[in-house]
Amino acid sequence: MAGVRAILPEPLKNALDFVTSNDEEGESLVRRLLRGFSKGAGLSLLVLLLLRRSRFSRLELRRCLAMGTFTSLFRTLDQELESQERRSALARYVSDKLPALSTDRLEFLINKYRRGISGWVASVLALAVDGFSLTENSVFVTYIVTRAVWYSTTEKVNLLPEKLEFLYPVIVMCLTASQILSSYVCDAPNMDPSYHNFLKWQGQRDPRFFKYYRYPYASSNVELSHAGMGAVESLIYFFKDGLFHAARLYWPIHLFINFVSRNGSPLRFATGLTRSSVFLSAYCTIAWAVIFGYRHLFPYHTLTRFFLHVILTLPGLPILVEDKRRQALIAAYCATYALDDIYKTFLHHFGLRHTRRFGTILTVCSVGIVMQKFYLWVPHAISRNILGIPEKDLNGPQKKPASPREDSPV
């Protein structure tokens, strides 16, 4: 880094120092806003570069500006509300408007939920910069709402014993695989277009292909096997080919993870890329294998949506190959598309449609919850360097030991 910096012109050196350095005590509000904006917009541009975008569309550039706006306002508001003087002033102002609320209680709530408050305010202005187009996308809204519900309940609701908590991502992944893949086979036109194209590219099977396998004898002219290969040999070939497809998808993601991680290394990059590629290739291979296997075992049965839901839970099992820290993220990502599919089916059934206003309300409320629980999902490197979270808060609120009773000898 030092060698690269030496050949840069002086203005670029100053800009690099400004972006990468932490906030300084007593720094002006304008400089803090500019620093936060440069970090957020710069991170978005880096992601686009890793995705090999040779040219940026207007929409992509607007999303970068929105991300910069969100980061800038979140960092600045969080730092301002950390000051007791600022909290007291805000509490007095609100108390004057709403006399029923005491100043002390308001100040306590502002301090406790300041990151949620900062997230709410920053999300409104960031969405305004984006033109509120994101909230028209039901997948994006479902993504945010799903995480808000999960992070607000994960510390309170325990459905499984502690020793079996590792099964949460597996169960979620099996259920979402059942919903997504059955929709791909039976109701592909109503799926989210981007995820439909992803399954078509990674799975190497057009959904129209499966209509031959849903009804008795209709599959006689369409076989799983590639030319000159048996069924098992063809599945092995399909799995190997899927590895290359998955690696092309995942390498920018793992490169970015290594870039922002404190302990990134070539070995960690290679290991993570291999595990992710094996997971995704196995996901599609098992899905197609169980569909064709069911047809060959039960040639006289019609493959209904119910049976597809049952047998297509199996492709969720390869999530166990993934790193434990990524299992929950992947399960939540897939759950987003499964829930969005259910949501769209509900709207279609009752003749309703997703609206921008409804999506905006859900998004803003959910972003506040997600940012309040940042320590459950944001990597420390992002929290510290991009969001400006102090080192002492990176692991979230520390539980204080219960104070001893007055009559206790302790």
mmCIF file of N, CA and C in Angstrom, residues 153-252:
data_model
loop_
_atom_site.group_PDB
_atom_site.id
_atom_site.type_symbol
_atom_site.label_atom_id
_atom_site.label_comp_id
_atom_site.label_asym_id
_atom_site.label_seq_id
_atom_site.Cartn_x
_atom_site.Cartn_y
_atom_site.Cartn_z
ATOM 1 N N THR A 153 -35.721 -11.111 17.200
ATOM 2 C CA THR A 153 -36.221 -12.265 17.961
ATOM 3 C C THR A 153 -35.148 -13.295 18.294
ATOM 4 N N THR A 154 -34.000 -13.235 17.591
ATOM 5 C CA THR A 154 -32.999 -14.293 17.739
ATOM 6 C C THR A 154 -32.434 -14.383 19.154
ATOM 7 N N GLU A 155 -32.423 -13.271 19.894
ATOM 8 C CA GLU A 155 -31.883 -13.290 21.251
ATOM 9 C C GLU A 155 -32.949 -13.612 22.301
ATOM 10 N N LYS A 156 -34.209 -13.722 21.861
ATOM 11 C CA LYS A 156 -35.296 -13.942 22.816
ATOM 12 C C LYS A 156 -36.004 -15.273 22.634
ATOM 13 N N VAL A 157 -36.065 -15.771 21.398
ATOM 14 C CA VAL A 157 -36.811 -16.990 21.099
ATOM 15 C C VAL A 157 -35.828 -18.117 20.814
ATOM 16 N N ASN A 158 -35.898 -19.179 21.572
ATOM 17 C CA ASN A 158 -35.059 -20.359 21.370
ATOM 18 C C ASN A 158 -35.970 -21.576 21.220
ATOM 19 N N LEU A 159 -36.193 -21.996 19.959
ATOM 20 C CA LEU A 159 -37.076 -23.126 19.699
ATOM 21 C C LEU A 159 -36.358 -24.461 19.842
ATOM 22 N N LEU A 160 -35.024 -24.432 19.769
ATOM 23 C CA LEU A 160 -34.242 -25.661 19.864
ATOM 24 C C LEU A 160 -33.300 -25.595 21.064
ATOM 25 N N PRO A 161 -32.940 -26.752 21.639
ATOM 26 C CA PRO A 161 -31.933 -26.747 22.711
ATOM 27 C C PRO A 161 -30.621 -26.153 22.217
ATOM 28 N N GLU A 162 -29.816 -25.678 23.130
ATOM 29 C CA GLU A 162 -28.570 -24.997 22.767
ATOM 30 C C GLU A 162 -27.663 -25.871 21.918
ATOM 31 N N LYS A 163 -27.621 -27.195 22.205
ATOM 32 C CA LYS A 163 -26.749 -28.088 21.450
ATOM 33 C C LYS A 163 -27.201 -28.281 20.005
ATOM 34 N N LEU A 164 -28.483 -27.972 19.716
ATOM 35 C CA LEU A 164 -29.026 -28.171 18.372
ATOM 36 C C LEU A 164 -29.238 -26.856 17.619
ATOM 37 N N GLU A 165 -28.727 -25.753 18.168
ATOM 38 C CA GLU A 165 -28.945 -24.458 17.515
ATOM 39 C C GLU A 165 -28.274 -24.377 16.143
ATOM 40 N N PHE A 166 -27.266 -25.223 15.908
ATOM 41 C CA PHE A 166 -26.607 -25.223 14.602
ATOM 42 C C PHE A 166 -27.545 -25.679 13.498
ATOM 43 N N LEU A 167 -28.697 -26.287 13.872
ATOM 44 C CA LEU A 167 -29.642 -26.776 12.876
ATOM 45 C C LEU A 167 -30.567 -25.690 12.336
ATOM 46 N N TYR A 168 -30.594 -24.519 12.963
ATOM 47 C CA TYR A 168 -31.471 -23.439 12.486
ATOM 48 C C TYR A 168 -31.253 -23.143 10.999
ATOM 49 N N PRO A 169 -30.011 -22.867 10.557
ATOM 50 C CA PRO A 169 -29.818 -22.586 9.127
ATOM 51 C C PRO A 169 -30.202 -23.764 8.231
ATOM 52 N N VAL A 170 -29.964 -24.998 8.708
ATOM 53 C CA VAL A 170 -30.286 -26.183 7.910
ATOM 54 C C VAL A 170 -31.793 -26.285 7.707
ATOM 55 N N ILE A 171 -32.560 -26.103 8.786
ATOM 56 C CA ILE A 171 -34.020 -26.186 8.695
ATOM 57 C C ILE A 171 -34.565 -25.091 7.779
ATOM 58 N N VAL A 172 -34.063 -23.873 7.965
ATOM 59 C CA VAL A 172 -34.520 -22.761 7.117
ATOM 60 C C VAL A 172 -34.162 -23.022 5.660
ATOM 61 N N MET A 173 -32.958 -23.529 5.424
ATOM 62 C CA MET A 173 -32.518 -23.769 4.048
ATOM 63 C C MET A 173 -33.351 -24.861 3.384
ATOM 64 N N CYS A 174 -33.695 -25.908 4.111
ATOM 65 C CA CYS A 174 -34.519 -26.984 3.551
ATOM 66 C C CYS A 174 -35.918 -26.468 3.197
ATOM 67 N N LEU A 175 -36.501 -25.657 4.082
ATOM 68 C CA LEU A 175 -37.838 -25.123 3.813
ATOM 69 C C LEU A 175 -37.825 -24.156 2.636
ATOM 70 N N THR A 176 -36.800 -23.302 2.573
ATOM 71 C CA THR A 176 -36.742 -22.347 1.462
ATOM 72 C C THR A 176 -36.444 -23.046 0.140
ATOM 73 N N ALA A 177 -35.602 -24.076 0.159
ATOM 74 C CA ALA A 177 -35.335 -24.834 -1.064
ATOM 75 C C ALA A 177 -36.621 -25.462 -1.581
ATOM 76 N N SER A 178 -37.435 -25.977 -0.677
ATOM 77 C CA SER A 178 -38.712 -26.578 -1.049
ATOM 78 C C SER A 178 -39.612 -25.572 -1.756
ATOM 79 N N GLN A 179 -39.716 -24.358 -1.213
ATOM 80 C CA GLN A 179 -40.592 -23.333 -1.791
ATOM 81 C C GLN A 179 -40.044 -22.802 -3.116
ATOM 82 N N ILE A 180 -38.752 -22.462 -3.138
ATOM 83 C CA ILE A 180 -38.166 -21.844 -4.328
ATOM 84 C C ILE A 180 -38.120 -22.813 -5.506
ATOM 85 N N LEU A 181 -37.624 -24.025 -5.264
ATOM 86 C CA LEU A 181 -37.453 -24.967 -6.365
ATOM 87 C C LEU A 181 -38.787 -25.493 -6.884
ATOM 88 N N SER A 182 -39.765 -25.677 -5.992
ATOM 89 C CA SER A 182 -41.087 -26.108 -6.467
ATOM 90 C C SER A 182 -41.735 -25.012 -7.300
ATOM 91 N N SER A 183 -41.502 -23.752 -6.939
ATOM 92 C CA SER A 183 -42.019 -22.647 -7.753
ATOM 93 C C SER A 183 -41.308 -22.597 -9.103
ATOM 94 N N TYR A 184 -40.013 -22.881 -9.113
ATOM 95 C CA TYR A 184 -39.258 -22.876 -10.361
ATOM 96 C C TYR A 184 -39.799 -23.928 -11.332
ATOM 97 N N VAL A 185 -40.180 -25.074 -10.792
ATOM 98 C CA VAL A 185 -40.685 -26.157 -11.637
ATOM 99 C C VAL A 185 -42.133 -25.909 -12.065
ATOM 100 N N CYS A 186 -42.972 -25.416 -11.125
ATOM 101 C CA CYS A 186 -44.417 -25.333 -11.381
ATOM 102 C C CYS A 186 -44.906 -23.941 -11.766
ATOM 103 N N ASP A 187 -44.247 -22.903 -11.252
ATOM 104 C CA ASP A 187 -44.798 -21.554 -11.395
ATOM 105 C C ASP A 187 -43.690 -20.553 -11.702
ATOM 106 N N ALA A 188 -42.797 -20.905 -12.628
ATOM 107 C CA ALA A 188 -41.619 -20.082 -12.905
ATOM 108 C C ALA A 188 -41.947 -18.655 -13.348
ATOM 109 N N PRO A 189 -42.983 -18.415 -14.167
ATOM 110 C CA PRO A 189 -43.239 -17.027 -14.621
ATOM 111 C C PRO A 189 -43.519 -16.042 -13.494
ATOM 112 N N ASN A 190 -44.003 -16.529 -12.334
ATOM 113 C CA ASN A 190 -44.329 -15.628 -11.228
ATOM 114 C C ASN A 190 -43.176 -15.426 -10.257
ATOM 115 N N MET A 191 -42.029 -16.072 -10.521
ATOM 116 C CA MET A 191 -40.867 -15.899 -9.650
ATOM 117 C C MET A 191 -40.217 -14.550 -9.915
ATOM 118 N N ASP A 192 -39.357 -14.130 -8.971
ATOM 119 C CA ASP A 192 -38.551 -12.940 -9.200
ATOM 120 C C ASP A 192 -37.661 -13.190 -10.416
ATOM 121 N N PRO A 193 -37.674 -12.295 -11.410
ATOM 122 C CA PRO A 193 -36.931 -12.554 -12.663
ATOM 123 C C PRO A 193 -35.442 -12.806 -12.461
ATOM 124 N N SER A 194 -34.810 -12.041 -11.550
ATOM 125 C CA SER A 194 -33.369 -12.202 -11.360
ATOM 126 C C SER A 194 -33.039 -13.572 -10.784
ATOM 127 N N TYR A 195 -33.828 -14.027 -9.802
ATOM 128 C CA TYR A 195 -33.546 -15.331 -9.199
ATOM 129 C C TYR A 195 -33.915 -16.454 -10.160
ATOM 130 N N HIS A 196 -34.952 -16.252 -10.967
ATOM 131 C CA HIS A 196 -35.313 -17.233 -11.983
ATOM 132 C C HIS A 196 -34.168 -17.418 -12.973
ATOM 133 N N ASN A 197 -33.585 -16.309 -13.428
ATOM 134 C CA ASN A 197 -32.460 -16.392 -14.365
ATOM 135 C C ASN A 197 -31.238 -17.025 -13.717
ATOM 136 N N PHE A 198 -31.049 -16.747 -12.409
ATOM 137 C CA PHE A 198 -29.920 -17.348 -11.701
ATOM 138 C C PHE A 198 -30.068 -18.870 -11.642
ATOM 139 N N LEU A 199 -31.263 -19.363 -11.303
ATOM 140 C CA LEU A 199 -31.478 -20.814 -11.240
ATOM 141 C C LEU A 199 -31.337 -21.449 -12.626
ATOM 142 N N LYS A 200 -31.792 -20.744 -13.636
ATOM 143 C CA LYS A 200 -31.689 -21.264 -15.002
ATOM 144 C C LYS A 200 -30.226 -21.358 -15.424
ATOM 145 N N TRP A 201 -29.414 -20.353 -15.016
ATOM 146 C CA TRP A 201 -27.994 -20.350 -15.373
ATOM 147 C C TRP A 201 -27.214 -21.378 -14.563
ATOM 148 N N GLN A 202 -27.407 -21.390 -13.244
ATOM 149 C CA GLN A 202 -26.670 -22.305 -12.385
ATOM 150 C C GLN A 202 -27.173 -23.738 -12.533
ATOM 151 N N GLY A 203 -28.502 -23.891 -12.626
ATOM 152 C CA GLY A 203 -29.075 -25.237 -12.720
ATOM 153 C C GLY A 203 -28.983 -25.846 -14.099
ATOM 154 N N GLN A 204 -28.726 -25.036 -15.129
ATOM 155 C CA GLN A 204 -28.551 -25.520 -16.492
ATOM 156 C C GLN A 204 -29.757 -26.297 -17.006
ATOM 157 N N ARG A 205 -30.924 -25.970 -16.470
ATOM 158 C CA ARG A 205 -32.168 -26.606 -16.911
ATOM 159 C C ARG A 205 -33.254 -25.546 -16.992
ATOM 160 N N ASP A 206 -33.876 -25.424 -18.155
ATOM 161 C CA ASP A 206 -35.001 -24.511 -18.308
ATOM 162 C C ASP A 206 -36.208 -25.093 -17.585
ATOM 163 N N PRO A 207 -37.019 -24.265 -16.895
ATOM 164 C CA PRO A 207 -38.186 -24.819 -16.192
ATOM 165 C C PRO A 207 -39.158 -25.545 -17.102
ATOM 166 N N ARG A 208 -39.207 -25.180 -18.400
ATOM 167 C CA ARG A 208 -40.093 -25.894 -19.323
ATOM 168 C C ARG A 208 -39.669 -27.349 -19.483
ATOM 169 N N PHE A 209 -38.393 -27.604 -19.205
ATOM 170 C CA PHE A 209 -37.871 -28.962 -19.308
ATOM 171 C C PHE A 209 -38.584 -29.905 -18.340
ATOM 172 N N PHE A 210 -38.989 -29.365 -17.151
ATOM 173 C CA PHE A 210 -39.525 -30.233 -16.108
ATOM 174 C C PHE A 210 -40.997 -30.579 -16.314
ATOM 175 N N LYS A 211 -41.655 -29.900 -17.216
ATOM 176 C CA LYS A 211 -43.072 -30.230 -17.413
ATOM 177 C C LYS A 211 -43.226 -31.659 -17.934
ATOM 178 N N TYR A 212 -42.178 -32.158 -18.620
ATOM 179 C CA TYR A 212 -42.226 -33.529 -19.114
ATOM 180 C C TYR A 212 -42.138 -34.549 -17.989
ATOM 181 N N TYR A 213 -41.588 -34.098 -16.844
ATOM 182 C CA TYR A 213 -41.368 -35.025 -15.749
ATOM 183 C C TYR A 213 -42.485 -34.988 -14.718
ATOM 184 N N ARG A 214 -43.458 -34.128 -14.885
ATOM 185 C CA ARG A 214 -44.506 -34.018 -13.873
ATOM 186 C C ARG A 214 -45.641 -35.009 -14.103
ATOM 187 N N TYR A 215 -45.753 -35.533 -15.313
ATOM 188 C CA TYR A 215 -46.889 -36.386 -15.642
ATOM 189 C C TYR A 215 -46.403 -37.744 -16.124
ATOM 190 N N PRO A 216 -47.191 -38.802 -15.881
ATOM 191 C CA PRO A 216 -46.775 -40.161 -16.266
ATOM 192 C C PRO A 216 -46.472 -40.276 -17.756
ATOM 193 N N TYR A 217 -45.366 -40.945 -18.046
ATOM 194 C CA TYR A 217 -44.929 -41.278 -19.406
ATOM 195 C C TYR A 217 -44.564 -40.066 -20.255
ATOM 196 N N ALA A 218 -44.807 -38.861 -19.757
ATOM 197 C CA ALA A 218 -44.515 -37.676 -20.573
ATOM 198 C C ALA A 218 -43.026 -37.444 -20.730
ATOM 199 N N SER A 219 -42.213 -38.129 -19.917
ATOM 200 C CA SER A 219 -40.767 -37.900 -19.946
ATOM 201 C C SER A 219 -40.020 -38.875 -20.833
ATOM 202 N N SER A 220 -40.752 -39.656 -21.620
ATOM 203 C CA SER A 220 -40.101 -40.718 -22.382
ATOM 204 C C SER A 220 -39.089 -40.183 -23.399
ATOM 205 N N ASN A 221 -39.326 -38.973 -23.899
ATOM 206 C CA ASN A 221 -38.418 -38.422 -24.896
ATOM 207 C C ASN A 221 -37.401 -37.444 -24.322
ATOM 208 N N VAL A 222 -37.442 -37.231 -23.011
ATOM 209 C CA VAL A 222 -36.518 -36.293 -22.385
ATOM 210 C C VAL A 222 -35.811 -37.013 -21.241
ATOM 211 N N GLU A 223 -34.511 -37.118 -21.323
ATOM 212 C CA GLU A 223 -33.762 -37.850 -20.321
ATOM 213 C C GLU A 223 -32.797 -36.925 -19.589
ATOM 214 N N LEU A 224 -32.496 -37.335 -18.352
ATOM 215 C CA LEU A 224 -31.508 -36.598 -17.559
ATOM 216 C C LEU A 224 -30.125 -36.730 -18.154
ATOM 217 N N SER A 225 -29.813 -37.903 -18.651
ATOM 218 C CA SER A 225 -28.444 -38.204 -19.069
ATOM 219 C C SER A 225 -28.003 -37.349 -20.239
ATOM 220 N N HIS A 226 -26.722 -36.981 -20.207
ATOM 221 C CA HIS A 226 -26.123 -36.362 -21.369
ATOM 222 C C HIS A 226 -25.868 -37.445 -22.416
ATOM 223 N N ALA A 227 -25.634 -37.016 -23.596
ATOM 224 C CA ALA A 227 -25.443 -37.978 -24.683
ATOM 225 C C ALA A 227 -24.302 -38.938 -24.361
ATOM 226 N N GLY A 228 -24.594 -40.228 -24.438
ATOM 227 C CA GLY A 228 -23.576 -41.244 -24.221
ATOM 228 C C GLY A 228 -23.223 -41.496 -22.762
ATOM 229 N N MET A 229 -23.969 -40.934 -21.804
ATOM 230 C CA MET A 229 -23.679 -41.103 -20.378
ATOM 231 C C MET A 229 -24.860 -41.750 -19.671
ATOM 232 N N GLY A 230 -24.538 -42.524 -18.613
ATOM 233 C CA GLY A 230 -25.575 -43.045 -17.745
ATOM 234 C C GLY A 230 -26.053 -41.972 -16.780
ATOM 235 N N ALA A 231 -27.081 -42.310 -16.005
ATOM 236 C CA ALA A 231 -27.672 -41.325 -15.104
ATOM 237 C C ALA A 231 -26.670 -40.854 -14.051
ATOM 238 N N VAL A 232 -25.957 -41.810 -13.401
ATOM 239 C CA VAL A 232 -25.004 -41.450 -12.352
ATOM 240 C C VAL A 232 -23.832 -40.668 -12.933
ATOM 241 N N GLU A 233 -23.326 -41.139 -14.046
ATOM 242 C CA GLU A 233 -22.204 -40.453 -14.692
ATOM 243 C C GLU A 233 -22.609 -39.047 -15.116
ATOM 244 N N SER A 234 -23.845 -38.908 -15.567
ATOM 245 C CA SER A 234 -24.327 -37.594 -15.988
ATOM 246 C C SER A 234 -24.459 -36.638 -14.805
ATOM 247 N N LEU A 235 -24.897 -37.164 -13.659
ATOM 248 C CA LEU A 235 -24.999 -36.326 -12.465
ATOM 249 C C LEU A 235 -23.623 -35.847 -12.000
ATOM 250 N N ILE A 236 -22.628 -36.738 -12.085
ATOM 251 C CA ILE A 236 -21.263 -36.349 -11.714
ATOM 252 C C ILE A 236 -20.763 -35.262 -12.651
ATOM 253 N N TYR A 237 -21.034 -35.401 -13.946
ATOM 254 C CA TYR A 237 -20.644 -34.379 -14.917
ATOM 255 C C TYR A 237 -21.361 -33.062 -14.617
ATOM 256 N N PHE A 238 -22.642 -33.157 -14.279
ATOM 257 C CA PHE A 238 -23.436 -31.968 -13.969
ATOM 258 C C PHE A 238 -22.886 -31.263 -12.726
ATOM 259 N N PHE A 239 -22.476 -32.038 -11.714
ATOM 260 C CA PHE A 239 -21.916 -31.467 -10.488
ATOM 261 C C PHE A 239 -20.592 -30.746 -10.779
ATOM 262 N N LYS A 240 -19.725 -31.373 -11.576
ATOM 263 C CA LYS A 240 -18.441 -30.748 -11.910
ATOM 264 C C LYS A 240 -18.652 -29.451 -12.693
ATOM 265 N N ASP A 241 -19.570 -29.487 -13.646
ATOM 266 C CA ASP A 241 -19.844 -28.285 -14.426
ATOM 267 C C ASP A 241 -20.425 -27.185 -13.536
ATOM 268 N N GLY A 242 -21.258 -27.605 -12.558
ATOM 269 C CA GLY A 242 -21.844 -26.640 -11.628
ATOM 270 C C GLY A 242 -20.800 -25.983 -10.741
ATOM 271 N N LEU A 243 -19.701 -26.688 -10.449
ATOM 272 C CA LEU A 243 -18.628 -26.106 -9.645
ATOM 273 C C LEU A 243 -18.035 -24.875 -10.325
ATOM 274 N N PHE A 244 -17.828 -24.963 -11.640
ATOM 275 C CA PHE A 244 -17.251 -23.832 -12.369
ATOM 276 C C PHE A 244 -18.234 -22.665 -12.425
ATOM 277 N N HIS A 245 -19.521 -22.977 -12.599
ATOM 278 C CA HIS A 245 -20.529 -21.921 -12.582
ATOM 279 C C HIS A 245 -20.546 -21.212 -11.232
ATOM 280 N N ALA A 246 -20.520 -22.014 -10.156
ATOM 281 C CA ALA A 246 -20.572 -21.443 -8.811
ATOM 282 C C ALA A 246 -19.323 -20.629 -8.498
ATOM 283 N N ALA A 247 -18.152 -21.121 -8.941
ATOM 284 C CA ALA A 247 -16.907 -20.388 -8.680
ATOM 285 C C ALA A 247 -16.920 -19.022 -9.358
ATOM 286 N N ARG A 248 -17.467 -18.948 -10.569
ATOM 287 C CA ARG A 248 -17.571 -17.665 -11.278
ATOM 288 C C ARG A 248 -18.469 -16.694 -10.504
ATOM 289 N N LEU A 249 -19.469 -17.231 -9.845
ATOM 290 C CA LEU A 249 -20.385 -16.385 -9.077
ATOM 291 C C LEU A 249 -19.766 -15.925 -7.763
ATOM 292 N N TYR A 250 -19.052 -16.820 -7.091
ATOM 293 C CA TYR A 250 -18.627 -16.568 -5.718
ATOM 294 C C TYR A 250 -17.274 -15.881 -5.578
ATOM 295 N N TRP A 251 -16.410 -15.950 -6.596
ATOM 296 C CA TRP A 251 -15.063 -15.419 -6.355
ATOM 297 C C TRP A 251 -15.058 -13.924 -6.031
ATOM 298 N N PRO A 252 -15.900 -13.070 -6.665
ATOM 299 C CA PRO A 252 -15.880 -11.661 -6.244
ATOM 300 C C PRO A 252 -16.345 -11.464 -4.804
#
